[in-house]
Short mmCIF file of C-alpha atoms in Angstrom, two decimals:
data_model
loop_
_atom_site.label_atom_id
_atom_site.label_comp_id
_atom_site.label_asym_id
_atom_site.label_seq_id
_atom_site.Cartn_x
_atom_site.Cartn_y
_atom_site.Cartn_z
CA MET Z 605 -84.06 31.72 134.05
CA LYS Z 606 -82.14 28.86 132.99
CA PHE Z 607 -80.52 27.15 135.80
CA SER Z 608 -76.82 27.06 135.97
CA ILE Z 609 -75.09 24.77 138.21
CA GLU Z 610 -71.70 26.20 138.05
CA ASN Z 611 -73.07 29.55 139.26
CA PHE Z 612 -75.31 27.89 142.16
CA VAL Z 613 -72.53 26.23 143.59
CA PHE Z 614 -70.34 29.38 143.34
CA GLY Z 615 -72.68 31.33 145.47
CA ALA Z 616 -73.75 28.59 147.90
CA ILE Z 617 -70.36 28.18 148.85
CA ASP Z 618 -69.72 31.79 149.28
CA GLY Z 619 -72.96 32.24 151.11
CA THR Z 620 -72.35 29.60 153.66
CA VAL Z 621 -68.79 30.26 154.30
CA THR Z 622 -69.60 34.14 154.75
CA THR Z 623 -72.87 33.65 156.62
CA PHE Z 624 -71.19 30.91 159.25
CA ALA Z 625 -68.42 33.22 159.39
CA VAL Z 626 -70.85 35.95 160.84
CA VAL Z 627 -72.47 33.63 163.16
CA ALA Z 628 -69.05 32.40 164.68
CA GLY Z 629 -67.82 35.72 164.76
CA VAL Z 630 -70.87 37.07 166.84
CA ILE Z 631 -70.90 34.10 168.84
CA GLY Z 632 -67.04 34.32 169.67
CA ALA Z 633 -67.85 37.74 170.66
CA SER Z 634 -70.62 36.59 173.24
CA LEU Z 635 -73.51 38.60 171.62
CA SER Z 636 -77.31 37.77 171.79
CA PRO Z 637 -79.05 35.48 169.05
CA SER Z 638 -81.21 38.58 168.06
CA VAL Z 639 -77.42 40.09 166.77
CA VAL Z 640 -76.77 36.91 165.11
CA LEU Z 641 -79.88 37.13 162.97
CA ILE Z 642 -79.41 40.65 162.23
CA LEU Z 643 -75.98 40.38 161.26
CA GLY Z 644 -76.64 36.93 159.13
CA PHE Z 645 -79.54 38.39 157.37
CA ALA Z 646 -77.95 41.61 156.38
CA ASN Z 647 -75.01 39.47 155.10
CA LEU Z 648 -77.20 37.37 153.02
CA LEU Z 649 -79.26 40.39 151.49
CA ALA Z 650 -76.01 42.49 150.74
CA ASP Z 651 -73.35 40.58 150.36
CA GLY Z 652 -75.66 38.04 148.12
CA PHE Z 653 -76.75 41.10 146.00
CA SER Z 654 -73.31 42.36 145.80
CA MET Z 655 -71.85 39.04 144.38
CA SER Z 656 -74.66 38.43 142.08
CA ILE Z 657 -74.07 42.12 140.72
CA GLY Z 658 -70.16 41.35 140.46
CA ASN Z 659 -71.35 38.24 138.57
CA TYR Z 660 -73.66 39.81 136.09
CA LEU Z 661 -71.31 42.67 135.51
CA ALA Z 662 -68.18 40.24 134.79
CA THR Z 663 -70.21 37.80 132.70
CA LYS Z 664 -71.68 40.85 130.94
CA THR Z 665 -68.38 42.45 130.12
CA ARG Z 666 -66.58 39.00 129.09
CA HIS Z 667 -69.69 38.84 126.59
CA GLU Z 668 -69.01 42.42 125.24
CA TYR Z 669 -65.04 41.87 125.04
CA ILE Z 670 -65.66 38.58 122.92
CA ALA Z 671 -68.37 40.46 120.72
CA LYS Z 672 -65.59 43.17 120.07
CA GLU Z 673 -63.07 40.85 119.39
CA ARG Z 674 -65.33 38.94 116.92
CA LYS Z 675 -65.88 41.85 115.12
CA ARG Z 676 -62.07 42.89 115.18
CA GLU Z 677 -61.46 39.21 113.43
CA GLU Z 678 -64.34 39.55 111.00
CA TRP Z 679 -63.07 42.85 109.78
CA GLU Z 680 -59.49 41.32 109.50
CA ILE Z 681 -60.61 38.27 107.61
CA GLU Z 682 -62.57 40.69 105.06
CA ASN Z 683 -59.81 43.04 104.57
CA MET Z 684 -56.65 40.99 105.38
CA VAL Z 685 -57.58 37.59 103.68
CA GLU Z 686 -53.70 36.51 103.19
CA GLN Z 687 -52.46 37.62 106.40
CA GLU Z 688 -55.21 35.79 108.02
CA LYS Z 689 -54.74 32.70 106.16
CA GLN Z 690 -51.18 32.59 106.88
CA GLU Z 691 -52.05 32.91 110.66
CA ILE Z 692 -54.29 29.60 110.43
CA ARG Z 693 -51.12 28.20 108.65
CA ASP Z 694 -49.18 29.01 111.27
CA ILE Z 695 -51.30 27.72 113.86
CA TYR Z 696 -51.72 24.21 112.54
CA ALA Z 697 -48.04 24.17 111.40
CA ARG Z 698 -47.44 24.47 115.27
CA LYS Z 699 -49.65 21.53 115.94
CA GLY Z 700 -47.71 19.42 113.83
CA PHE Z 701 -49.61 19.46 109.99
CA LYS Z 702 -47.25 19.74 107.18
CA ASP Z 703 -47.01 19.99 103.46
CA GLU Z 704 -50.29 18.93 101.49
CA LEU Z 705 -51.99 18.01 104.57
CA LEU Z 706 -51.37 21.78 106.16
CA GLU Z 707 -52.75 23.24 103.17
CA ASP Z 708 -55.94 20.71 103.16
CA VAL Z 709 -56.62 22.03 106.90
CA VAL Z 710 -56.26 25.68 106.03
CA ASP Z 711 -58.27 25.52 102.85
CA VAL Z 712 -61.36 23.61 104.79
CA ILE Z 713 -61.16 25.92 107.71
CA THR Z 714 -61.13 29.33 105.40
CA LYS Z 715 -63.95 28.05 103.14
CA LYS Z 716 -66.78 28.44 105.71
CA ARG Z 717 -66.38 32.12 107.12
CA TYR Z 718 -68.02 31.26 110.66
CA VAL Z 719 -65.62 28.39 111.06
CA TRP Z 720 -62.60 30.66 110.27
CA ILE Z 721 -63.62 33.12 112.85
CA ASP Z 722 -64.38 30.68 115.60
CA THR Z 723 -61.16 29.38 114.68
CA MET Z 724 -59.40 32.51 115.08
CA MET Z 725 -61.15 33.33 118.00
CA ARG Z 726 -60.20 30.15 120.02
CA GLU Z 727 -56.83 29.29 118.65
CA GLU Z 728 -55.40 32.84 118.61
CA LEU Z 729 -57.11 34.73 121.17
CA GLY Z 730 -57.92 31.90 123.23
CA LEU Z 731 -61.59 33.12 123.42
CA ILE Z 732 -64.85 30.54 123.74
CA GLU Z 733 -68.04 32.12 123.70
CA SER Z 734 -70.16 31.42 126.84
CA LYS Z 735 -74.07 30.85 125.89
CA GLY Z 736 -74.97 31.71 129.59
CA ARG Z 737 -76.70 35.09 129.94
CA ALA Z 738 -75.32 37.45 132.69
CA LEU Z 739 -78.74 37.88 134.25
CA ASP Z 740 -79.32 33.97 134.69
CA ASN Z 741 -75.52 33.62 135.88
CA ALA Z 742 -76.08 36.58 138.76
CA LEU Z 743 -79.78 35.02 139.75
CA ASN Z 744 -78.53 31.36 140.16
CA THR Z 745 -75.59 33.01 142.22
CA PHE Z 746 -78.07 34.95 144.47
CA ILE Z 747 -80.40 32.14 145.16
CA GLY Z 748 -77.20 29.83 145.77
CA PHE Z 749 -75.74 32.40 148.20
CA SER Z 750 -79.23 33.34 149.93
CA VAL Z 751 -80.92 29.74 150.33
CA ILE Z 752 -77.73 27.40 151.06
CA GLY Z 753 -76.26 30.58 152.99
CA LEU Z 754 -79.49 30.75 155.28
CA ILE Z 755 -78.77 27.20 156.67
CA PRO Z 756 -76.34 28.58 159.63
CA LEU Z 757 -79.21 30.99 160.69
CA VAL Z 758 -82.07 27.85 160.93
CA PRO Z 759 -81.23 27.10 164.50
CA PHE Z 760 -81.19 30.76 165.75
CA ILE Z 761 -84.26 31.28 163.77
CA PHE Z 762 -86.18 28.48 166.00
CA LEU Z 763 -84.41 30.02 168.99
CA ILE Z 764 -85.83 33.14 168.65
CA LEU Z 765 -89.31 31.77 167.81
CA ILE Z 766 -89.24 29.51 170.76
CA SER Z 767 -87.63 30.93 173.51
CA PRO Z 768 -85.58 34.22 172.80
CA SER Z 769 -83.86 34.58 175.92
CA HIS Z 770 -82.29 31.24 175.85
CA ILE Z 771 -78.70 30.52 175.99
CA THR Z 772 -76.75 30.61 172.42
CA ALA Z 773 -74.71 27.52 173.09
CA ILE Z 774 -77.20 24.86 171.85
CA PRO Z 775 -78.25 26.62 168.67
CA PHE Z 776 -74.57 27.44 167.92
CA PHE Z 777 -74.03 23.78 168.16
CA TYR Z 778 -76.56 22.89 165.81
CA SER Z 779 -75.49 25.76 163.63
CA VAL Z 780 -71.89 24.01 163.32
CA ILE Z 781 -73.48 20.67 162.47
CA PHE Z 782 -75.77 21.88 159.87
CA THR Z 783 -73.28 24.09 158.09
CA GLY Z 784 -70.60 21.46 158.06
CA LEU Z 785 -73.31 19.21 156.26
CA ALA Z 786 -73.90 22.04 153.91
CA PHE Z 787 -70.43 22.52 153.22
CA PHE Z 788 -69.90 18.81 152.83
CA LEU Z 789 -72.96 18.55 150.23
CA ILE Z 790 -71.84 21.49 148.18
CA GLY Z 791 -68.22 20.40 147.64
CA CYS Z 792 -69.79 16.69 146.55
CA ILE Z 793 -72.16 18.92 144.07
CA ARG Z 794 -68.80 20.64 143.15
CA GLY Z 795 -66.94 17.34 142.64
CA LYS Z 796 -69.97 16.04 140.41
CA VAL Z 797 -69.74 19.03 138.18
CA VAL Z 798 -65.93 18.74 137.71
CA GLU Z 799 -65.76 15.12 137.77
CA LYS Z 800 -63.88 14.60 140.80
CA SER Z 801 -63.89 12.43 144.02
CA LEU Z 802 -66.99 13.44 145.63
CA PHE Z 803 -65.88 12.81 148.97
CA ARG Z 804 -62.52 14.76 148.50
CA SER Z 805 -64.23 17.69 146.82
CA GLY Z 806 -66.68 17.62 150.06
CA LEU Z 807 -63.79 17.53 152.71
CA SER Z 808 -61.74 20.32 150.95
CA THR Z 809 -64.95 22.68 150.92
CA LEU Z 810 -65.65 21.56 154.70
CA LEU Z 811 -61.99 22.47 155.49
CA ILE Z 812 -62.10 25.63 153.76
CA GLY Z 813 -65.36 26.63 155.62
CA GLY Z 814 -64.01 25.56 158.81
CA ILE Z 815 -61.00 27.81 158.41
CA ALA Z 816 -63.00 30.86 157.60
CA ALA Z 817 -65.39 30.01 160.47
CA SER Z 818 -62.61 29.33 163.02
CA LEU Z 819 -60.83 32.69 162.23
CA ALA Z 820 -63.93 34.67 162.46
CA TYR Z 821 -64.80 32.91 165.95
CA MET Z 822 -61.39 33.81 167.29
CA VAL Z 823 -61.64 37.33 165.80
CA GLY Z 824 -64.97 37.66 167.96
CA LEU Z 825 -63.62 35.97 171.06
CA THR Z 826 -60.57 38.27 170.92
CA LEU Z 827 -62.38 41.50 170.72
CA ALA Z 828 -64.81 40.17 173.32
CA ILE Z 829 -61.84 39.76 175.66
CA ILE Z 830 -60.45 43.03 174.65
CA VAL Z 831 -63.57 45.05 175.21
CA LYS Z 832 -64.10 43.50 178.59
#
């Protein structure tokens, strides 16, 4: 498996947000720590698998679509030579090339078949072929989702091991702290990937996660009041 930081971060953010939302919702409903773990692990496995499968199918579909369009361009270059040359000419004319320079550009591009096809794919169709394998993307997403998404559950795992009958306030407090740090760290990694401010990326990810968690907590708390 080839490591993909983009898909790992994608899965990690979603895993942390959804798992902590489950934790916050359960605690808001005043349910036991065992319920937190049951629903939390169910979320990690079910949602993580679902998300990785979605990533796999999306990547595979894109690869297949690009391959289909490439074959079409290959056929057009072989059977509609002058029309395809004119399309290259029109593309670079819009970029500001004129007269002899324009013709030189067209001549250079159309001399090599793979360059011609690549240019048509990129400039005409706006398609850039990705080297990432669908299975690698799916695995990276699942690992990021499961590993980082486990963080909100860690305090409750220790609670069950040490004192199953203990109140949930203390582990939830630590869960909030751990999750906040995880959000911020993931945001920093994201900022590194997209070459943006690490602090701002970390803060924005923390804010998004906090909103999701707050909404889940309020829903759980509201339902608990209604039921009681």
